[in-house]
Every structure is written in C-alpha cells, then in structure tokens.
C-alpha cells in the first residue's frame, strides 16, 4: 500500500548526487567516501566515514530506537484490556515486534561506536529525543486501533525510503522492520473497520480516536522542510531520501481514501482533493504544539519517561543475571580449551 515511497524521483536523486562532494583538497579517504555517496553505494561499519556522518547516524538511529521502545507503552497499556483473545494475541505480538525493532536499531547504532548504555542514559536524562507521537494518551480501545492504522502507516511511509539509506546496517535493519510494520498497519485498519461497522457507539469511538490522532500523526513527519535543520545534509548523504513535507503529503494522499472507506470524517475541514494536482490539501498545522511536545511538554512526556526509567531499574537483575551467566559460560569454555 505504501511502497510508492520507494520510488525516487529521478530529478531529486540527480540533484542529491550532484550536491555530493567536498569542495577543495580532500583526503583520499574523504574522496573515497564522496565517490561512494555519488554512486549511491553503501557505507559499512568498518569503512572510514566523516565524523559528522557518523554523529548524524547515531542521533537518528538512536532516536529511532528510543521511539520503538517508548512506542511500546501507549499500546502496552491495553494488553490486559484487549476486547477479545484474538485482539490480545495480535497486540502482544505487535508490542513485542516494537521491542525487537528497538533492539535491532540499538545494535545498528552500536556499529557506529556508541554504547547501548550511553544511548539509554541519553534517553533517560531527556537529552535524546524520541518520536513526538508517543506522548499522546490512549484513553479507549479505538486509540489502539488508530495507532496501528495511522502511526504504523506513517512509520512505513517514512521508513520504506530508509531501507535504501547509505548506511548498510541501518538500511538492512529497516527491511525487516518495514515488513513487520506492514502487518501492524493492516491489523490496525482491520480493528478500526470493525469499530466503524459496529454499533453507533463503536463508530463514534473510532471517529473520536481518529480526531485525537490525526494531527499528531501529520506532525510526526517532522517540521516543514523550511524549518528542518538536518534535511539538506542528510539528503546529500542519502540518509533521508524524501523530504518531511513530501512524505507527509504522500501519507495524507494514501490515508484520506481509507478514512472515506471506513465511513469516517477527516478531522481537517481544509482537507480537499485538488483535481488539478491529485493531492489532498492540508489545513494549518499547529507547530507550536509540535515544538512543545518535542521539548518535553506534551500530554504524556513525563509519564512515558518515568515508566521507561522504572522498567529499566526493575530489569536490572535480569541484565546482571545474564552477564553473570555469560561470564560463567566464557570461563567454562576457556577451561575446556586450556
Ligand atoms: N518527534 O531537521 P529535522 C515507530 C526533531 S517509531 C520528535 O527535520 P531529521 C513506531 C529532530 O530530531 C517512529 N522529534 O530532523 C513505534 C530534530 O531535533 P534534534 C520513529 C522530532 O532528523 C512503535 C528537529 O526536530 N521514526 O514507527 O532530519 C509503534 C528538527 O527536525 C520529530 C523514526 O525515528 C518527531 N516527530 O528528521 C508504532 C524514523 N521530527 O535531533 C510505530 C527515523 C523531528 O536536532 N527518523 N524531530 O534534536 C527520521 O526519519 C528523521 O529523524 C525525522 C526527523 C523525519 C523524524
């Protein structure tokens, strides 16, 4: 459904490639890196890379990993209250998948020379960001359906192009993640469809959840291109392939017909199809809300971070036991080899 995001517009790809290159005299390593960027080849963990490229990847991949881990919380709250055994099994699997995504992504960031402890410390201290979307509450079961349908739908839109990003370990992690996100999106849509075709009260629950999640999801793609500080550089490096605004537009274009199919109403009175362009318009986004959420003042920021820190502290004994077991096993292997 969302794979059109894989298509790179030939014009923008050409513009990106022609922008690659470091002016003036460059070291042979830098020249090799520039050539790799220009040919759109992968950079691997052991390859030389400019410090700024490494730092940017650590920032983006660790934020992405934190988002997956914090992203388990709003839905995780509903595992014990899922409306049927089937819904519970699906939700358990989905939340576990998100945990797995976080782990692949921490592992991908570790290949860049950062430690998992440092990344987790940055999350807990509030230094590292995670996606704004997970700072909103899930007051009803319909919010769980809306997360799967809309948030995972937006995630696929943003992440399919990352499967082709220039850093090999990140690109490869994204391939599996996107396959799983696709299942998440479909189960969310199916749960939403069930509600939308249910009793008037269930349909209202679905509409209310759509009303709550629409704007936060539209914002999730990041600031508008003119305010995106990192986009120019990350696009030149082939990390970001499609701009924030363009992905947002693709998401809106793909989702509005789904809302119509559900028999629900788009919570944006300015969202209209422009027959000339084939695109839906979007009303004014409340950027003040976006910046306040990412600065830590969203409806659930404090609760999410506290829950994460508590879970980490409560899991200390598991990490210690695993380390003790690994040490014993290593000692046994060394003794056998001696
Ligand atoms: N939330 O220059 P810009 C999931 C920050 S998990 C918070 O455009 P960039 C899922 C940005 O970091 C989905 N912060 O930045 C899990 C920067 O601040 P810093 C997570 C945001 O990096 C469970 C500043 O704003 N997906 O799918 O070029 C259940 C300026 O922005 C946000 C990823 O992480 C935001 N929404 O572009 C269900 C995908 N947007 O770092 C689903 C990978 C922007 O300078 N990440 N900021 O302090 C990306 O693709 C890019 O990092 C972004 C932002 C498009 C998010």
Short mmCIF file of N, CA, C and O in Angstrom, two decimals, residues 1 30 34 36 66 69 148 215 231 246 260 273 278 293 305 311 313 330:
data_model
loop_
_atom_site.label_atom_id
_atom_site.label_comp_id
_atom_site.label_asym_id
_atom_site.label_seq_id
_atom_site.Cartn_x
_atom_site.Cartn_y
_atom_site.Cartn_z
N UNK A 1 0.82 -1.20 0.00
CA UNK A 1 0.00 0.00 0.00
C UNK A 1 0.86 1.26 0.00
O UNK A 1 0.54 2.27 -0.59
N UNK A 30 38.34 10.78 2.31
CA UNK A 30 37.15 11.60 2.05
C UNK A 30 36.73 11.45 0.58
O UNK A 30 35.54 11.34 0.28
N UNK A 34 33.17 10.31 -0.72
CA UNK A 34 32.37 11.13 -1.65
C UNK A 34 31.97 10.32 -2.88
O UNK A 34 30.83 10.41 -3.36
N UNK A 36 31.61 7.14 -3.04
CA UNK A 36 30.58 6.18 -2.62
C UNK A 36 29.21 6.85 -2.57
O UNK A 36 28.20 6.30 -3.03
N UNK A 66 14.86 4.60 20.40
CA UNK A 66 14.11 5.04 21.59
C UNK A 66 12.61 5.12 21.27
O UNK A 66 11.78 4.79 22.10
N UNK A 69 11.03 1.77 21.48
CA UNK A 69 10.91 1.27 22.86
C UNK A 69 9.84 2.05 23.63
O UNK A 69 8.98 1.45 24.28
N UNK A 148 -2.21 1.60 15.34
CA UNK A 148 -1.76 0.62 14.34
C UNK A 148 -1.99 1.16 12.92
O UNK A 148 -1.09 1.17 12.09
N UNK A 215 -3.92 14.92 13.83
CA UNK A 215 -2.91 15.98 13.77
C UNK A 215 -1.56 15.55 14.33
O UNK A 215 -0.52 15.84 13.71
N UNK A 231 17.70 18.31 7.19
CA UNK A 231 17.34 17.67 5.92
C UNK A 231 18.35 17.85 4.79
O UNK A 231 18.67 16.89 4.09
N UNK A 246 7.13 16.16 1.80
CA UNK A 246 6.68 15.27 0.71
C UNK A 246 6.12 13.96 1.29
O UNK A 246 5.09 13.46 0.83
N UNK A 260 -12.38 7.55 4.12
CA UNK A 260 -13.68 7.53 3.42
C UNK A 260 -14.24 6.12 3.38
O UNK A 260 -15.43 5.89 3.62
N UNK A 273 -9.59 17.37 -2.02
CA UNK A 273 -8.83 16.88 -3.17
C UNK A 273 -8.73 17.98 -4.22
O UNK A 273 -9.75 18.56 -4.60
N UNK A 278 -4.15 16.20 -7.99
CA UNK A 278 -4.40 14.84 -7.50
C UNK A 278 -4.01 14.71 -6.03
O UNK A 278 -4.01 13.61 -5.48
N UNK A 293 5.72 19.61 22.35
CA UNK A 293 5.79 18.16 22.67
C UNK A 293 7.23 17.68 22.60
O UNK A 293 7.70 16.95 23.48
N UNK A 305 8.51 8.86 30.23
CA UNK A 305 9.91 8.75 30.64
C UNK A 305 10.03 8.08 32.01
O UNK A 305 10.91 7.24 32.21
N UNK A 311 10.96 0.80 34.42
CA UNK A 311 11.09 -0.52 33.80
C UNK A 311 12.58 -0.90 33.71
O UNK A 311 12.96 -2.05 33.94
N UNK A 313 15.04 0.17 35.65
CA UNK A 313 15.56 -0.14 37.00
C UNK A 313 15.05 -1.51 37.45
O UNK A 313 15.81 -2.33 37.99
N UNK A 330 31.79 -18.26 29.56
CA UNK A 330 33.09 -17.94 28.96
C UNK A 330 34.22 -18.64 29.73
O UNK A 330 35.13 -19.22 29.14
#
